[in-house]
PDB file of C-alpha atoms in Angstrom:
ATOM      1  CA  MET A 618      58.175  36.343 -35.489  1.00 42.00           C
ATOM      2  CA  LYS A 619      57.979  40.083 -35.691  1.00 37.00           C
ATOM      3  CA  LYS A 620      59.519  41.617 -38.755  1.00 36.00           C
ATOM      4  CA  THR A 621      59.508  45.353 -39.507  1.00 40.00           C
ATOM      5  CA  PHE A 622      57.525  46.654 -42.486  1.00 35.00           C
ATOM      6  CA  ALA A 623      60.693  48.116 -43.975  1.00 38.00           C
ATOM      7  CA  LEU A 624      62.212  44.675 -44.279  1.00 36.00           C
ATOM      8  CA  THR A 625      59.233  43.019 -45.914  1.00 38.00           C
ATOM      9  CA  SER A 626      60.357  43.290 -49.544  1.00 39.00           C
ATOM     10  CA  ILE A 627      63.926  42.312 -48.652  1.00 37.00           C
ATOM     11  CA  LEU A 628      62.764  39.206 -46.849  1.00 36.00           C
ATOM     12  CA  VAL A 629      60.511  38.189 -49.713  1.00 35.00           C
ATOM     13  CA  LEU A 630      63.490  38.323 -52.072  1.00 36.00           C
ATOM     14  CA  ALA A 631      65.641  36.458 -49.583  1.00 39.00           C
ATOM     15  CA  LEU A 632      63.037  33.733 -49.270  1.00 35.00           C
ATOM     16  CA  ALA A 633      62.882  33.316 -53.034  1.00 37.00           C
ATOM     17  CA  ALA A 634      66.653  33.131 -53.332  1.00 37.00           C
ATOM     18  CA  THR A 635      67.435  30.832 -50.414  1.00 39.00           C
ATOM     19  CA  GLY A 636      64.310  28.671 -50.071  1.00 42.00           C
ATOM     20  CA  CYS A 637      64.695  25.086 -48.870  1.00 45.00           C
ATOM     21  CA  GLY A 638      63.103  22.857 -51.508  1.00 42.00           C
ATOM     22  CA  SER A 639      60.199  24.449 -53.356  1.00 41.00           C
ATOM     23  CA  ASN A 640      57.997  25.512 -50.485  1.00 45.00           C
ATOM     24  CA  ASN A 641      58.317  29.273 -50.300  1.00 42.00           C
ATOM     25  CA  SER A 642      54.971  29.852 -52.016  1.00 37.00           C
ATOM     26  CA  SER A 643      51.665  29.209 -50.307  1.00 37.00           C
ATOM     27  CA  ASN A 644      50.367  27.899 -53.649  1.00 36.00           C
ATOM     28  CA  SER A 645      52.407  24.708 -53.246  1.00 36.00           C
ATOM     29  CA  LYS A 646      50.860  23.655 -49.922  1.00 39.00           C
ATOM     30  CA  GLU A 647      48.103  21.205 -49.022  1.00 44.00           C
ATOM     31  CA  GLY A 648      46.014  20.911 -45.881  1.00 53.00           C
ATOM     32  CA  ASN A 649      45.976  23.602 -43.195  1.00 60.00           C
ATOM     33  CA  SER A 650      48.895  25.824 -42.288  1.00 62.00           C
ATOM     34  CA  ALA A 651      49.863  27.659 -39.130  1.00 65.00           C
ATOM     35  CA  ALA A 652      52.897  29.887 -38.799  1.00 59.00           C
ATOM     36  CA  ALA A 653      55.009  29.744 -35.662  1.00 58.00           C
ATOM     37  CA  PRO A 654      53.960  32.406 -33.132  1.00 52.00           C
ATOM     38  CA  GLU A 655      55.219  35.947 -33.356  1.00 49.00           C
ATOM     39  CA  GLY A 656      57.869  37.242 -31.014  1.00 48.00           C
ATOM     40  CA  GLY A 657      60.717  35.462 -29.275  1.00 51.00           C
ATOM     41  CA  LYS A 658      63.555  36.018 -31.751  1.00 56.00           C
ATOM     42  CA  THR A 659      65.902  38.901 -31.040  1.00 51.00           C
ATOM     43  CA  GLU A 660      65.794  42.224 -32.832  1.00 50.00           C
ATOM     44  CA  ALA A 661      69.287  41.495 -34.180  1.00 47.00           C
ATOM     45  CA  ALA A 662      67.890  38.372 -35.832  1.00 53.00           C
ATOM     46  CA  ALA A 663      65.388  40.504 -37.713  1.00 55.00           C
ATOM     47  CA  SER A 664      68.120  41.621 -40.110  1.00 68.00           C
ATOM     48  CA  THR A 665      69.124  38.020 -40.923  1.00 71.00           C
ATOM     49  CA  PRO A 666      67.892  36.658 -44.280  1.00 88.00           C
ATOM     50  CA  VAL A 667      65.117  34.229 -43.388  1.00 95.00           C
ATOM     51  CA  THR A 668      64.247  30.974 -45.151  1.00 96.00           C
ATOM     52  CA  LYS A 669      60.707  29.698 -44.656  1.00 97.00           C
ATOM     53  CA  ILE A 670      60.504  25.999 -43.787  1.00 98.00           C
ATOM     54  CA  ILE A 671      57.228  24.149 -44.272  1.00 98.00           C
ATOM     55  CA  VAL A 672      56.871  21.605 -41.471  1.00 98.00           C
ATOM     56  CA  GLY A 673      54.499  18.715 -42.119  1.00 98.00           C
ATOM     57  CA  THR A 674      52.659  17.311 -39.107  1.00 97.00           C
ATOM     58  CA  GLY A 675      49.315  15.799 -38.150  1.00 95.00           C
ATOM     59  CA  THR A 676      46.301  16.706 -36.012  1.00 95.00           C
ATOM     60  CA  LYS A 677      45.096  13.332 -34.689  1.00 90.00           C
ATOM     61  CA  PHE A 678      47.823  12.261 -32.250  1.00 90.00           C
ATOM     62  CA  PRO A 679      46.849  13.269 -28.692  1.00 90.00           C
ATOM     63  CA  LYS A 680      49.593  15.113 -26.797  1.00 92.00           C
ATOM     64  CA  VAL A 681      51.932  14.962 -29.815  1.00 94.00           C
ATOM     65  CA  CYS A 682      50.269  16.930 -32.629  1.00 95.00           C
ATOM     66  CA  PHE A 683      46.587  17.763 -32.297  1.00 95.00           C
ATOM     67  CA  ILE A 684      44.023  20.561 -32.337  1.00 96.00           C
ATOM     68  CA  ASP A 685      43.096  21.663 -28.812  1.00 96.00           C
ATOM     69  CA  GLU A 686      39.718  22.889 -27.547  1.00 95.00           C
ATOM     70  CA  ASN A 687      40.538  26.405 -28.759  1.00 96.00           C
ATOM     71  CA  GLY A 688      41.271  25.248 -32.302  1.00 96.00           C
ATOM     72  CA  LYS A 689      45.033  25.629 -31.819  1.00 97.00           C
ATOM     73  CA  LEU A 690      47.606  23.214 -33.240  1.00 98.00           C
ATOM     74  CA  THR A 691      49.768  22.090 -30.347  1.00 98.00           C
ATOM     75  CA  GLY A 692      51.455  19.070 -28.701  1.00 97.00           C
ATOM     76  CA  PHE A 693      54.965  17.845 -28.015  1.00 96.00           C
ATOM     77  CA  ASP A 694      56.185  17.901 -31.612  1.00 97.00           C
ATOM     78  CA  VAL A 695      54.618  21.284 -32.339  1.00 98.00           C
ATOM     79  CA  GLU A 696      55.881  23.044 -29.223  1.00 98.00           C
ATOM     80  CA  LEU A 697      59.362  21.568 -29.602  1.00 98.00           C
ATOM     81  CA  LEU A 698      59.590  22.828 -33.198  1.00 98.00           C
ATOM     82  CA  LYS A 699      58.548  26.274 -31.994  1.00 98.00           C
ATOM     83  CA  ALA A 700      61.373  26.188 -29.431  1.00 98.00           C
ATOM     84  CA  ILE A 701      63.841  25.041 -32.091  1.00 98.00           C
ATOM     85  CA  ASP A 702      62.626  27.836 -34.374  1.00 98.00           C
ATOM     86  CA  GLU A 703      63.440  30.423 -31.713  1.00 97.00           C
ATOM     87  CA  HIS A 704      67.059  29.194 -31.732  1.00 97.00           C
ATOM     88  CA  LEU A 705      67.366  29.519 -35.519  1.00 97.00           C
ATOM     89  CA  PRO A 706      66.986  33.148 -36.698  1.00 96.00           C
ATOM     90  CA  GLN A 707      67.895  32.113 -40.251  1.00 96.00           C
ATOM     91  CA  TYR A 708      64.707  30.022 -40.524  1.00 97.00           C
ATOM     92  CA  GLU A 709      60.983  30.564 -40.065  1.00 97.00           C
ATOM     93  CA  PHE A 710      58.866  27.454 -39.526  1.00 98.00           C
ATOM     94  CA  GLU A 711      55.324  27.209 -40.821  1.00 98.00           C
ATOM     95  CA  PHE A 712      53.213  24.169 -39.925  1.00 98.00           C
ATOM     96  CA  GLN A 713      51.263  22.345 -42.610  1.00 97.00           C
ATOM     97  CA  THR A 714      48.813  19.735 -41.321  1.00 97.00           C
ATOM     98  CA  MET A 715      47.749  16.614 -43.183  1.00 95.00           C
ATOM     99  CA  ASP A 716      46.974  12.938 -42.684  1.00 93.00           C
ATOM    100  CA  PHE A 717      49.916  10.988 -41.329  1.00 91.00           C
ATOM    101  CA  SER A 718      49.910   8.689 -44.361  1.00 89.00           C
ATOM    102  CA  ASN A 719      50.567  11.691 -46.660  1.00 94.00           C
ATOM    103  CA  LEU A 720      53.534  13.148 -44.802  1.00 96.00           C
ATOM    104  CA  LEU A 721      56.391  11.252 -46.431  1.00 95.00           C
ATOM    105  CA  LEU A 722      54.925  11.566 -49.923  1.00 95.00           C
ATOM    106  CA  SER A 723      54.518  15.317 -49.388  1.00 97.00           C
ATOM    107  CA  LEU A 724      58.174  15.480 -48.378  1.00 97.00           C
ATOM    108  CA  GLU A 725      59.240  13.589 -51.510  1.00 96.00           C
ATOM    109  CA  THR A 726      57.188  15.886 -53.759  1.00 96.00           C
ATOM    110  CA  LYS A 727      58.560  19.022 -52.037  1.00 96.00           C
ATOM    111  CA  LYS A 728      55.228  20.184 -50.680  1.00 97.00           C
ATOM    112  CA  ILE A 729      56.875  20.241 -47.253  1.00 98.00           C
ATOM    113  CA  ASP A 730      60.499  20.479 -46.127  1.00 97.00           C
ATOM    114  CA  LEU A 731      60.433  18.593 -42.845  1.00 97.00           C
ATOM    115  CA  VAL A 732      58.309  15.872 -41.215  1.00 98.00           C
ATOM    116  CA  ALA A 733      57.597  16.215 -37.485  1.00 97.00           C
ATOM    117  CA  HIS A 734      55.452  13.373 -36.163  1.00 95.00           C
ATOM    118  CA  VAL A 735      57.631  11.470 -33.649  1.00 93.00           C
ATOM    119  CA  MET A 736      59.159   9.605 -36.588  1.00 93.00           C
ATOM    120  CA  GLU A 737      61.344   6.605 -35.887  1.00 89.00           C
ATOM    121  CA  LYS A 738      64.516   5.993 -37.800  1.00 88.00           C
ATOM    122  CA  ASN A 739      64.583   2.498 -39.273  1.00 85.00           C
ATOM    123  CA  PRO A 740      66.520   0.883 -42.137  1.00 87.00           C
ATOM    124  CA  GLU A 741      63.620   1.086 -44.595  1.00 87.00           C
ATOM    125  CA  ARG A 742      63.154   4.811 -44.080  1.00 92.00           C
ATOM    126  CA  GLU A 743      66.874   5.527 -43.958  1.00 92.00           C
ATOM    127  CA  GLU A 744      67.228   4.212 -47.514  1.00 93.00           C
ATOM    128  CA  LYS A 745      64.906   6.940 -48.806  1.00 95.00           C
ATOM    129  CA  TYR A 746      65.173   9.902 -46.438  1.00 97.00           C
ATOM    130  CA  LEU A 747      67.595  12.087 -44.527  1.00 97.00           C
ATOM    131  CA  PHE A 748      67.317  12.113 -40.751  1.00 97.00           C
ATOM    132  CA  ASN A 749      68.857  14.683 -38.457  1.00 97.00           C
ATOM    133  CA  LYS A 750      71.438  13.198 -36.092  1.00 96.00           C
ATOM    134  CA  GLU A 751      70.470  14.521 -32.648  1.00 96.00           C
ATOM    135  CA  ALA A 752      67.525  12.450 -31.399  1.00 96.00           C
ATOM    136  CA  TYR A 753      64.797  14.187 -29.425  1.00 96.00           C
ATOM    137  CA  GLY A 754      63.228  10.974 -28.141  1.00 93.00           C
ATOM    138  CA  HIS A 755      63.960   7.284 -27.655  1.00 92.00           C
ATOM    139  CA  TRP A 756      61.540   4.390 -27.124  1.00 86.00           C
ATOM    140  CA  ARG A 757      60.608   0.772 -27.733  1.00 89.00           C
ATOM    141  CA  ASN A 758      57.670  -0.741 -29.606  1.00 93.00           C
ATOM    142  CA  ARG A 759      55.605  -3.487 -27.969  1.00 95.00           C
ATOM    143  CA  ILE A 760      52.410  -5.430 -28.609  1.00 97.00           C
ATOM    144  CA  VAL A 761      49.326  -3.887 -26.980  1.00 97.00           C
ATOM    145  CA  VAL A 762      46.160  -5.862 -26.190  1.00 97.00           C
ATOM    146  CA  ASP A 763      42.996  -5.641 -24.116  1.00 97.00           C
ATOM    147  CA  LYS A 764      43.751  -5.775 -20.404  1.00 96.00           C
ATOM    148  CA  SER A 765      41.910  -9.098 -20.058  1.00 96.00           C
ATOM    149  CA  ASN A 766      43.836 -10.780 -22.878  1.00 97.00           C
ATOM    150  CA  ASP A 767      46.519 -13.185 -21.616  1.00 96.00           C
ATOM    151  CA  SER A 768      46.888 -15.244 -24.793  1.00 96.00           C
ATOM    152  CA  ILE A 769      49.109 -12.875 -26.785  1.00 97.00           C
ATOM    153  CA  LYS A 770      52.759 -12.222 -25.921  1.00 96.00           C
ATOM    154  CA  THR A 771      54.696 -12.415 -29.209  1.00 97.00           C
ATOM    155  CA  LEU A 772      54.294 -11.774 -32.923  1.00 97.00           C
ATOM    156  CA  ASP A 773      53.854 -15.523 -33.412  1.00 97.00           C
ATOM    157  CA  ASP A 774      50.780 -15.327 -31.186  1.00 98.00           C
ATOM    158  CA  LEU A 775      49.281 -12.851 -33.664  1.00 98.00           C
ATOM    159  CA  LYS A 776      49.123 -15.329 -36.543  1.00 97.00           C
ATOM    160  CA  GLY A 777      45.616 -15.335 -37.975  1.00 97.00           C
ATOM    161  CA  LYS A 778      44.646 -12.314 -35.889  1.00 97.00           C
ATOM    162  CA  LYS A 779      43.889  -8.701 -36.739  1.00 98.00           C
ATOM    163  CA  VAL A 780      46.521  -6.129 -35.795  1.00 98.00           C
ATOM    164  CA  LEU A 781      45.828  -2.396 -36.035  1.00 96.00           C
ATOM    165  CA  VAL A 782      48.644  -0.109 -37.218  1.00 94.00           C
ATOM    166  CA  GLY A 783      48.918   3.258 -38.913  1.00 89.00           C
ATOM    167  CA  ALA A 784      49.708   3.144 -42.628  1.00 87.00           C
ATOM    168  CA  THR A 785      53.393   4.040 -43.318  1.00 85.00           C
ATOM    169  CA  SER A 786      54.149   3.893 -39.564  1.00 87.00           C
ATOM    170  CA  ALA A 787      57.157   2.208 -37.981  1.00 87.00           C
ATOM    171  CA  GLN A 788      54.751  -0.195 -36.290  1.00 92.00           C
ATOM    172  CA  ALA A 789      53.308  -1.146 -39.673  1.00 93.00           C
ATOM    173  CA  GLN A 790      56.831  -1.869 -40.884  1.00 92.00           C
ATOM    174  CA  ILE A 791      57.335  -4.354 -38.044  1.00 95.00           C
ATOM    175  CA  VAL A 792      54.301  -6.495 -38.915  1.00 97.00           C
ATOM    176  CA  GLU A 793      54.877  -6.101 -42.653  1.00 96.00           C
ATOM    177  CA  ASN A 794      58.421  -7.431 -42.233  1.00 95.00           C
ATOM    178  CA  TYR A 795      57.075 -10.314 -40.145  1.00 97.00           C
ATOM    179  CA  ASN A 796      54.532 -11.167 -42.836  1.00 97.00           C
ATOM    180  CA  LYS A 797      57.221 -11.250 -45.524  1.00 96.00           C
ATOM    181  CA  ASP A 798      58.869 -14.125 -43.668  1.00 96.00           C
ATOM    182  CA  HIS A 799      55.678 -15.852 -42.496  1.00 97.00           C
ATOM    183  CA  ASP A 800      53.408 -16.039 -45.548  1.00 96.00           C
ATOM    184  CA  ASN A 801      51.285 -13.027 -44.534  1.00 96.00           C
ATOM    185  CA  ALA A 802      50.264 -14.767 -41.320  1.00 97.00           C
ATOM    186  CA  ILE A 803      49.055 -11.575 -39.589  1.00 98.00           C
ATOM    187  CA  ASN A 804      45.940  -9.771 -40.814  1.00 97.00           C
ATOM    188  CA  ILE A 805      47.084  -6.144 -40.879  1.00 97.00           C
ATOM    189  CA  VAL A 806      44.365  -3.524 -40.392  1.00 96.00           C
ATOM    190  CA  TYR A 807      45.504  -0.029 -41.368  1.00 93.00           C
ATOM    191  CA  GLN A 808      44.129   2.720 -39.195  1.00 87.00           C
ATOM    192  CA  ASN A 809      41.961   5.368 -40.808  1.00 69.00           C
ATOM    193  CA  GLY A 810      41.157   7.626 -37.908  1.00 58.00           C
ATOM    194  CA  ALA A 811      42.370   9.262 -34.738  1.00 60.00           C
ATOM    195  CA  ALA A 812      44.939   7.492 -32.586  1.00 63.00           C
ATOM    196  CA  ASN A 813      42.561   7.558 -29.612  1.00 62.00           C
ATOM    197  CA  ASP A 814      40.133   5.289 -31.540  1.00 85.00           C
ATOM    198  CA  THR A 815      42.668   2.510 -31.004  1.00 91.00           C
ATOM    199  CA  VAL A 816      41.364   1.729 -27.524  1.00 93.00           C
ATOM    200  CA  ASN A 817      37.817   1.249 -28.761  1.00 93.00           C
ATOM    201  CA  GLN A 818      38.871  -0.970 -31.635  1.00 94.00           C
ATOM    202  CA  VAL A 819      40.873  -3.272 -29.359  1.00 96.00           C
ATOM    203  CA  THR A 820      38.410  -3.429 -26.454  1.00 96.00           C
ATOM    204  CA  THR A 821      35.417  -4.117 -28.726  1.00 96.00           C
ATOM    205  CA  GLY A 822      37.256  -6.939 -30.493  1.00 96.00           C
ATOM    206  CA  ARG A 823      37.290  -5.349 -33.938  1.00 95.00           C
ATOM    207  CA  VAL A 824      41.026  -5.986 -33.805  1.00 97.00           C
ATOM    208  CA  ASP A 825      43.010  -8.301 -31.548  1.00 98.00           C
ATOM    209  CA  ALA A 826      45.996  -6.080 -30.905  1.00 97.00           C
ATOM    210  CA  THR A 827      47.991  -3.084 -31.919  1.00 97.00           C
ATOM    211  CA  LEU A 828      51.642  -2.080 -31.695  1.00 96.00           C
ATOM    212  CA  ALA A 829      52.752   1.046 -29.913  1.00 91.00           C
ATOM    213  CA  ALA A 830      55.779   2.880 -28.644  1.00 88.00           C
ATOM    214  CA  ASP A 831      56.095   2.615 -24.866  1.00 84.00           C
ATOM    215  CA  PHE A 832      55.157   6.242 -24.189  1.00 82.00           C
ATOM    216  CA  VAL A 833      51.998   6.064 -26.326  1.00 84.00           C
ATOM    217  CA  LEU A 834      49.857   3.812 -24.135  1.00 87.00           C
ATOM    218  CA  PRO A 835      49.108   6.262 -21.287  1.00 85.00           C
ATOM    219  CA  VAL A 836      48.593   9.000 -23.889  1.00 85.00           C
ATOM    220  CA  ILE A 837      45.888   7.185 -25.869  1.00 86.00           C
ATOM    221  CA  ASP A 838      44.568   5.043 -22.994  1.00 89.00           C
ATOM    222  CA  PRO A 839      44.300   7.189 -19.856  1.00 87.00           C
ATOM    223  CA  GLN A 840      41.716   4.789 -18.363  1.00 91.00           C
ATOM    224  CA  SER A 841      44.158   1.850 -18.651  1.00 92.00           C
ATOM    225  CA  LYS A 842      41.891  -0.449 -20.647  1.00 95.00           C
ATOM    226  CA  LEU A 843      44.873  -1.848 -22.570  1.00 95.00           C
ATOM    227  CA  LYS A 844      48.244  -3.291 -21.627  1.00 96.00           C
ATOM    228  CA  ALA A 845      51.626  -3.745 -23.301  1.00 95.00           C
ATOM    229  CA  VAL A 846      52.858  -7.334 -23.409  1.00 96.00           C
ATOM    230  CA  GLY A 847      55.979  -9.262 -24.302  1.00 94.00           C
ATOM    231  CA  ASP A 848      59.455  -8.032 -25.054  1.00 93.00           C
ATOM    232  CA  GLY A 849      60.255  -4.935 -27.050  1.00 92.00           C
ATOM    233  CA  LEU A 850      59.877  -5.586 -30.778  1.00 94.00           C
ATOM    234  CA  SER A 851      62.184  -2.747 -31.747  1.00 88.00           C
ATOM    235  CA  SER A 852      63.854   0.283 -30.253  1.00 87.00           C
ATOM    236  CA  ALA A 853      64.418   3.529 -32.045  1.00 86.00           C
ATOM    237  CA  ASP A 854      65.635   7.085 -31.972  1.00 91.00           C
ATOM    238  CA  ILE A 855      63.024   9.741 -32.759  1.00 94.00           C
ATOM    239  CA  LEU A 856      64.206  12.254 -35.319  1.00 96.00           C
ATOM    240  CA  TYR A 857      63.045  14.675 -37.989  1.00 98.00           C
ATOM    241  CA  VAL A 858      62.767  13.482 -41.584  1.00 98.00           C
ATOM    242  CA  LEU A 859      64.074  15.508 -44.530  1.00 98.00           C
ATOM    243  CA  ARG A 860      64.840  14.901 -48.212  1.00 97.00           C
ATOM    244  CA  LYS A 861      68.024  13.064 -49.125  1.00 95.00           C
ATOM    245  CA  ASP A 862      70.693  14.460 -51.434  1.00 93.00           C
ATOM    246  CA  ASP A 863      69.574  18.052 -50.922  1.00 94.00           C
ATOM    247  CA  ALA A 864      72.206  20.559 -49.754  1.00 96.00           C
ATOM    248  CA  ASP A 865      69.617  22.934 -48.277  1.00 96.00           C
ATOM    249  CA  GLU A 866      67.990  20.083 -46.373  1.00 96.00           C
ATOM    250  CA  GLN A 867      71.375  18.978 -45.005  1.00 97.00           C
ATOM    251  CA  LYS A 868      72.081  22.523 -43.845  1.00 97.00           C
ATOM    252  CA  LEU A 869      68.691  22.639 -42.131  1.00 98.00           C
ATOM    253  CA  SER A 870      69.331  19.258 -40.500  1.00 98.00           C
ATOM    254  CA  ASP A 871      72.663  20.440 -39.082  1.00 98.00           C
ATOM    255  CA  ALA A 872      71.052  23.611 -37.720  1.00 98.00           C
ATOM    256  CA  ILE A 873      68.293  21.604 -36.035  1.00 98.00           C
ATOM    257  CA  ASP A 874      70.890  19.335 -34.421  1.00 98.00           C
ATOM    258  CA  GLY A 875      72.586  22.351 -32.869  1.00 98.00           C
ATOM    259  CA  ALA A 876      69.295  23.718 -31.547  1.00 98.00           C
ATOM    260  CA  ILE A 877      68.300  20.359 -30.024  1.00 98.00           C
ATOM    261  CA  LYS A 878      71.649  20.145 -28.230  1.00 97.00           C
ATOM    262  CA  ASP A 879      71.012  23.601 -26.760  1.00 97.00           C
ATOM    263  CA  LEU A 880      67.489  22.630 -25.687  1.00 98.00           C
ATOM    264  CA  LYS A 881      68.813  19.487 -24.015  1.00 96.00           C
ATOM    265  CA  ALA A 882      71.481  21.486 -22.203  1.00 97.00           C
ATOM    266  CA  ASP A 883      69.085  24.109 -20.834  1.00 97.00           C
ATOM    267  CA  GLY A 884      66.430  21.568 -19.795  1.00 97.00           C
ATOM    268  CA  THR A 885      63.770  22.682 -22.273  1.00 97.00           C
ATOM    269  CA  LEU A 886      63.546  19.333 -24.067  1.00 97.00           C
ATOM    270  CA  LYS A 887      63.059  17.377 -20.836  1.00 96.00           C
ATOM    271  CA  LYS A 888      60.456  19.902 -19.656  1.00 97.00           C
ATOM    272  CA  LEU A 889      58.427  19.645 -22.870  1.00 97.00           C
ATOM    273  CA  SER A 890      58.572  15.853 -22.836  1.00 95.00           C
ATOM    274  CA  THR A 891      57.383  15.658 -19.243  1.00 94.00           C
ATOM    275  CA  GLU A 892      54.673  18.262 -19.795  1.00 95.00           C
ATOM    276  CA  TRP A 893      53.179  16.667 -22.890  1.00 94.00           C
ATOM    277  CA  LEU A 894      54.039  12.969 -22.653  1.00 91.00           C
ATOM    278  CA  GLY A 895      54.027  12.511 -18.890  1.00 87.00           C
ATOM    279  CA  ALA A 896      57.621  11.299 -18.777  1.00 87.00           C
ATOM    280  CA  ASP A 897      61.104  12.175 -19.973  1.00 90.00           C
ATOM    281  CA  VAL A 898      61.476  10.096 -23.141  1.00 90.00           C
ATOM    282  CA  THR A 899      64.553  12.051 -24.222  1.00 89.00           C
ATOM    283  CA  SER A 900      67.272  10.916 -21.856  1.00 73.00           C
ATOM    284  CA  ASP A 901      68.442   7.453 -22.903  1.00 63.00           C
ATOM    285  CA  THR A 902      70.059   6.711 -26.249  1.00 50.00           C
ATOM    286  CA  VAL A 903      68.700   3.585 -27.903  1.00 48.00           C
ATOM    287  CA  ASN A 904      71.387   1.085 -28.834  1.00 45.00           C
TER     288      ASN A 904
END
């Protein structure tokens, strides 16, 4: 976002006075950072006091948040946040990349102000975090197995088997909740690598299954070596995660809701979803 040299010192003071959380200094960050691209906001917006928002995201989720062949951070979540940023002259988003498993902890410790990683809202997370209200995606989670596997359809069929999930993910929560009621019957394997390694782990038999949101399968498995089976295990709205009981975070959440409504109305959200995920995952509200 282009700012004039004359405004530099004013904006620095404004950032210090109005910062969301404690993330207005680069000394408090971890991982790699990338500011939103310059340009796009109006000249009138240049005179608006600007609060820098540190957005936590990942780099290992194909089509969602990843580093492309030119070394650029991009994907559905990244490009959508850039579009939201253009609608909010009072904020400037800067991306901070880290392992998925560190995102929520970094939010709690105020190293970032916002988590953007197609995060599902579920009761366990809602107890600890603030979610914005206007969903930007909706989907179901299902069991995913090798295409030749016809023996697994339900969670009960996974007893004694290895199931691959990302640590702290919504999918992990599903099998962890199942294990609480079934004497740890499922052997949970927490993923320590890129999402696209999932296909190899399932097809080689290192794990018996994984869980995935319905849009994820064609993203991570373009050669269709896997298949989703059984009924949906859960359905969820996809939202941004912020800190609870923080007035600045609530203000940011409300502003994001307004921007998402605008992007739905002008077709931008649907366009980004179709471009990056191959389908419009934004249209149906999950009940």
